[in-house]
PDB file of C-alpha atoms in Angstrom:
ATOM      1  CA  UNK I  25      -5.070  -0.087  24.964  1.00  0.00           C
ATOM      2  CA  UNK I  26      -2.515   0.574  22.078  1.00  0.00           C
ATOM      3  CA  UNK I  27      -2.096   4.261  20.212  1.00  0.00           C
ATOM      4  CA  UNK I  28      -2.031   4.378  16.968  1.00  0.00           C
ATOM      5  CA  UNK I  29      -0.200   7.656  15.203  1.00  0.00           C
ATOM      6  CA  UNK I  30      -0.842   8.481  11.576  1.00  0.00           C
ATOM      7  CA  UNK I  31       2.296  10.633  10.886  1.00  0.00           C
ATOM      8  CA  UNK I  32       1.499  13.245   7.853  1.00  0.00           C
ATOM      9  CA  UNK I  33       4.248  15.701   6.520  1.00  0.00           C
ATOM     10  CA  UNK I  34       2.867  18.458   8.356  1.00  0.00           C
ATOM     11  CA  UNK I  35       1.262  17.049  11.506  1.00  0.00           C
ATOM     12  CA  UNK I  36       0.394  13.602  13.652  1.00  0.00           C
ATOM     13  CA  UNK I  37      -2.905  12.006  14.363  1.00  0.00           C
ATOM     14  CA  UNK I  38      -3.299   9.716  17.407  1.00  0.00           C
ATOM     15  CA  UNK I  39      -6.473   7.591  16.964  1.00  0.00           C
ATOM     16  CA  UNK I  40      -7.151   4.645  19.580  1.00  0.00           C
ATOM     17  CA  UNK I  41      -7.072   1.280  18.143  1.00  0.00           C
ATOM     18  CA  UNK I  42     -10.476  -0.194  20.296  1.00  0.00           C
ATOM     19  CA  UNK I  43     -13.790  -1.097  18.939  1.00  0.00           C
ATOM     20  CA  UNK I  44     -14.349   1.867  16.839  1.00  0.00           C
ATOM     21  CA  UNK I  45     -11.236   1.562  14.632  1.00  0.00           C
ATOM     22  CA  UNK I  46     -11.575   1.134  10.955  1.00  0.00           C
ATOM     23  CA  UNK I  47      -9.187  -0.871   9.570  1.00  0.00           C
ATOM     24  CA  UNK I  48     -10.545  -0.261   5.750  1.00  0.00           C
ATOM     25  CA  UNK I  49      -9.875   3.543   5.984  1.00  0.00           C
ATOM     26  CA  UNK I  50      -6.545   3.123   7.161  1.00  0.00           C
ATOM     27  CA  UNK I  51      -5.921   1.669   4.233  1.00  0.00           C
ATOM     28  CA  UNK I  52      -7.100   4.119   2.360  1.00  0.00           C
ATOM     29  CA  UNK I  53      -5.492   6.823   3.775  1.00  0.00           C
ATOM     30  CA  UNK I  54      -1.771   5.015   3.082  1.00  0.00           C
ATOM     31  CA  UNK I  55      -2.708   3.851  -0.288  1.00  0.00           C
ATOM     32  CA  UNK I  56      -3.927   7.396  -1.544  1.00  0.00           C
ATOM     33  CA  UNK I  57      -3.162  10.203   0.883  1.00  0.00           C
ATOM     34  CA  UNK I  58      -0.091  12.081  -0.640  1.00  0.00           C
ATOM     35  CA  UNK I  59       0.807  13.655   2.500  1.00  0.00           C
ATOM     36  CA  UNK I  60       0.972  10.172   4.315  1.00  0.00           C
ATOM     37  CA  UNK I  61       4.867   9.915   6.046  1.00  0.00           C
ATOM     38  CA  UNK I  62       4.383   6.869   8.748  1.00  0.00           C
ATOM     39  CA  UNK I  63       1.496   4.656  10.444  1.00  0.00           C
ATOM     40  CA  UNK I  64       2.917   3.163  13.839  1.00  0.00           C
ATOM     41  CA  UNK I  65       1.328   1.457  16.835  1.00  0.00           C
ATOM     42  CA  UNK I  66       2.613   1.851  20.524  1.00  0.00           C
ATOM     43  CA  UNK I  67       1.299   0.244  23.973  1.00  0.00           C
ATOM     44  CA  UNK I  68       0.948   1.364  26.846  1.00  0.00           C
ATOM     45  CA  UNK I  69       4.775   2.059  27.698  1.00  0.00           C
ATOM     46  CA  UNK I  70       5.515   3.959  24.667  1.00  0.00           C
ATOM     47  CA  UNK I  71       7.005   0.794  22.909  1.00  0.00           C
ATOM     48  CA  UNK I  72       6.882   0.694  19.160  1.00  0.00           C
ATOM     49  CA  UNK I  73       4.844  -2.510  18.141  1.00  0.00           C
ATOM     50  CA  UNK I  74       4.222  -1.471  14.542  1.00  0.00           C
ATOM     51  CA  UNK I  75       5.513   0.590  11.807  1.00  0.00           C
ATOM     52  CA  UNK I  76       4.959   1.105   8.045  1.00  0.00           C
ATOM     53  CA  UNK I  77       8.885   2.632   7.945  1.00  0.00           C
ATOM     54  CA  UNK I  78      11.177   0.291   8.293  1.00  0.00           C
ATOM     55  CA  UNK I  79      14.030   2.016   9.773  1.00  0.00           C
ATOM     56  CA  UNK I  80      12.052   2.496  13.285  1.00  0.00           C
ATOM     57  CA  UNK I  81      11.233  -0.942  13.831  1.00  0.00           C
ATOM     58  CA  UNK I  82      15.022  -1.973  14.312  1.00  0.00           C
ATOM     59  CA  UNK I  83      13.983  -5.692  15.148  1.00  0.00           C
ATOM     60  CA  UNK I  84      11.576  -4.216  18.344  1.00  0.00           C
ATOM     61  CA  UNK I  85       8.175  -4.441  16.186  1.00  0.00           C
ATOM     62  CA  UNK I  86       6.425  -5.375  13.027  1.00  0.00           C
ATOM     63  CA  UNK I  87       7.203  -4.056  10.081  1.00  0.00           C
ATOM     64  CA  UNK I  88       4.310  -4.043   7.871  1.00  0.00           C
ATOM     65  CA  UNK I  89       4.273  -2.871   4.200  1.00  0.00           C
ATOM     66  CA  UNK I  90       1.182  -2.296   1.811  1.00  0.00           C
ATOM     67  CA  UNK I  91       1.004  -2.495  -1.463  1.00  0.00           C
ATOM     68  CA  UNK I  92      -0.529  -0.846  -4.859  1.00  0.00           C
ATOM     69  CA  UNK I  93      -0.490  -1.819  -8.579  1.00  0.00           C
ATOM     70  CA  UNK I  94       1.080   0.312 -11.027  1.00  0.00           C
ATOM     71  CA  UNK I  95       1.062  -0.159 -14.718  1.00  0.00           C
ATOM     72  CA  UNK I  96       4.107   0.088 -16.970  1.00  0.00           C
ATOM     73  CA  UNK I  97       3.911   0.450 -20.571  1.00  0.00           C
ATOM     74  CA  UNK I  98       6.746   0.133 -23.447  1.00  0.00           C
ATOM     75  CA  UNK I  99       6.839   0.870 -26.295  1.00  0.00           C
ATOM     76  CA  UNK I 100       7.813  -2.294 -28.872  1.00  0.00           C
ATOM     77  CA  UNK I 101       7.287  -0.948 -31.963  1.00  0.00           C
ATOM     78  CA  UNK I 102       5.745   2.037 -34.281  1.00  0.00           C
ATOM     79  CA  UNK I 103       4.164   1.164 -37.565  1.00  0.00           C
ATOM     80  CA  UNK I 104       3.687   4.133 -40.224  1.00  0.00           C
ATOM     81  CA  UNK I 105       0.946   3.722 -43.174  1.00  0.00           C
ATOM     82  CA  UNK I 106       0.785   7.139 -44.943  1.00  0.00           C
ATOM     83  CA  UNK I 107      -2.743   6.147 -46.046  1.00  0.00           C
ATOM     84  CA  UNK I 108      -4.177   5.358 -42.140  1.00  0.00           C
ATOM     85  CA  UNK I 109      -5.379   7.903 -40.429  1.00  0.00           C
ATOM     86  CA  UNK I 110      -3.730   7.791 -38.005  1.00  0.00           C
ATOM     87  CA  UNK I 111      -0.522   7.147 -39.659  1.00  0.00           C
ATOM     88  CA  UNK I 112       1.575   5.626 -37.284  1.00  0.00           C
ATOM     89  CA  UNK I 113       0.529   2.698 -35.008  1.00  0.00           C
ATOM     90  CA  UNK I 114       2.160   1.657 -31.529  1.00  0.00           C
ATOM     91  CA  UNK I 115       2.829  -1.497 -30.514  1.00  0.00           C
ATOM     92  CA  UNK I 116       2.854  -1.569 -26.487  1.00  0.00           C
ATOM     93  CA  UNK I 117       3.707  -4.271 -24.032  1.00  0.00           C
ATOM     94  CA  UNK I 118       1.712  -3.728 -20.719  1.00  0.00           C
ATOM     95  CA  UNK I 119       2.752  -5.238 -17.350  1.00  0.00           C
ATOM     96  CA  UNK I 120       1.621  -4.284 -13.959  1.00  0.00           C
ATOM     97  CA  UNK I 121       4.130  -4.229 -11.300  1.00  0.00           C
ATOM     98  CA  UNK I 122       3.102  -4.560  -7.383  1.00  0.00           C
ATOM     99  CA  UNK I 123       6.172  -3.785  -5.500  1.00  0.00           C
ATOM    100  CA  UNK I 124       9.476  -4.896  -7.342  1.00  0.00           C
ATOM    101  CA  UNK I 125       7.010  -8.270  -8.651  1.00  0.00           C
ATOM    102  CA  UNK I 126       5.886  -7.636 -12.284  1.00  0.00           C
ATOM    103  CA  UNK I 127       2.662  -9.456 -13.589  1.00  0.00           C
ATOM    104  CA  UNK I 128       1.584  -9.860 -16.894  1.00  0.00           C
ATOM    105  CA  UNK I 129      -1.653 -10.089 -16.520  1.00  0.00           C
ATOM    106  CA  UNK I 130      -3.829  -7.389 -14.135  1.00  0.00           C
ATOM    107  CA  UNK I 131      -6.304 -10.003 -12.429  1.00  0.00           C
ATOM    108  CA  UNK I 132      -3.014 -11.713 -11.219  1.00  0.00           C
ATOM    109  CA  UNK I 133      -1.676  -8.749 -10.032  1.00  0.00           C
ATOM    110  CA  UNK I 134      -5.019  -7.474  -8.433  1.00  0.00           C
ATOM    111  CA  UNK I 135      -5.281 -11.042  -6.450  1.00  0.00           C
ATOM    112  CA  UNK I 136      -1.420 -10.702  -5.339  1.00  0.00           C
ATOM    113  CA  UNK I 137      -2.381  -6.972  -3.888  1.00  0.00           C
ATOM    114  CA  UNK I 138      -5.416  -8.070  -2.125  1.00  0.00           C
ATOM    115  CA  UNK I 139      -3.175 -11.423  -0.700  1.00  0.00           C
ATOM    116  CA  UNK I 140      -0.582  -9.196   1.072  1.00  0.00           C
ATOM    117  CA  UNK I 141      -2.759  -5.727   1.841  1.00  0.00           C
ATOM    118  CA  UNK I 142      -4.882  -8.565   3.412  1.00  0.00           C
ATOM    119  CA  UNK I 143      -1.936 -10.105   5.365  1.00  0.00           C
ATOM    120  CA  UNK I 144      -0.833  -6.499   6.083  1.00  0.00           C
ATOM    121  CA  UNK I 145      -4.632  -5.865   7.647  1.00  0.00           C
ATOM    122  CA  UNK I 146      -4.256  -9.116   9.420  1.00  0.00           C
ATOM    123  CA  UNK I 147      -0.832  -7.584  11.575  1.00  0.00           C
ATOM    124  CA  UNK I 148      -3.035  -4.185  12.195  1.00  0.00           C
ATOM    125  CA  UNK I 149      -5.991  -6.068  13.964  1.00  0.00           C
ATOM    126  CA  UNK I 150      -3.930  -8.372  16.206  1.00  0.00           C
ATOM    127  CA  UNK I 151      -3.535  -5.284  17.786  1.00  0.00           C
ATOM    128  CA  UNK I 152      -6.750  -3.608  17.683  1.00  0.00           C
ATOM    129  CA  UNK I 153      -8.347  -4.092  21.281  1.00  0.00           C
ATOM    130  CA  UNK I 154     -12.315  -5.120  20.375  1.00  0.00           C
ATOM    131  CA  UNK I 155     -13.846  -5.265  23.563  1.00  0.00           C
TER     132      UNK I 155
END
């Protein structure tokens, strides 16, 4: 049976990856949890299978990563009419970006997020023991 360990800037959680396991919340927890360091899998032997940080897997594991959308705005242009209320008038370009990838278009960028957190979930429950 593999060991998972949620690492947290203040403590760890071990939780057993078997039946039980809820792949879902895990996600959660990295996606939104601001005290969220590290999420790594061992065996039996104490061998790393599995990390979210890649400087521990040193070619020994997986290195997973998962992903969120953020959106970036800028500012093109400002347009002033003293008889608008409001006066002025901002022009903004939107794009999403999803790690380092910039989309133009949010359902693009939502279906790219769900491809690799979905590829991601795919690594966790190879080894999740479901017996």
């Amino acid at each position: 049976m593999n060991i998972g360990v949620i690492t947290y800037k203040r403590y760890d959680e071990r939780i057993l990856l078997n039946w039980n396991f809820n792949l879902l919340e895990l996600l959660n927890i990295i996606l939104t949890d601001k005290d969220f360091v590290r999420f790594e899998i061992f065996n039996r032997n104490s061998n790393l299978l599995l990390s979210t940080h890649y400087p521990d897997v040193e070619q020994k594991g997986v290195f997973i990563q998962v992903v969120k959308i953020e959106k970036e705005k800028e500012v093109t242009g400002i347009t002033y009419d003293a008889f608008r209320t409001p006066s002025t008038i901002q022009r903004i370009k939107v794009r999403w970006d999803v790690n380092g990838t910039k989309f133009r278009i949010k359902k693009r960028a939502l279906e790219y997020v769900y491809w690799q957190n979905r590829r991601a979930g795919l690594q966790i429950e190879g080894f999740v023991d479901r017996r």
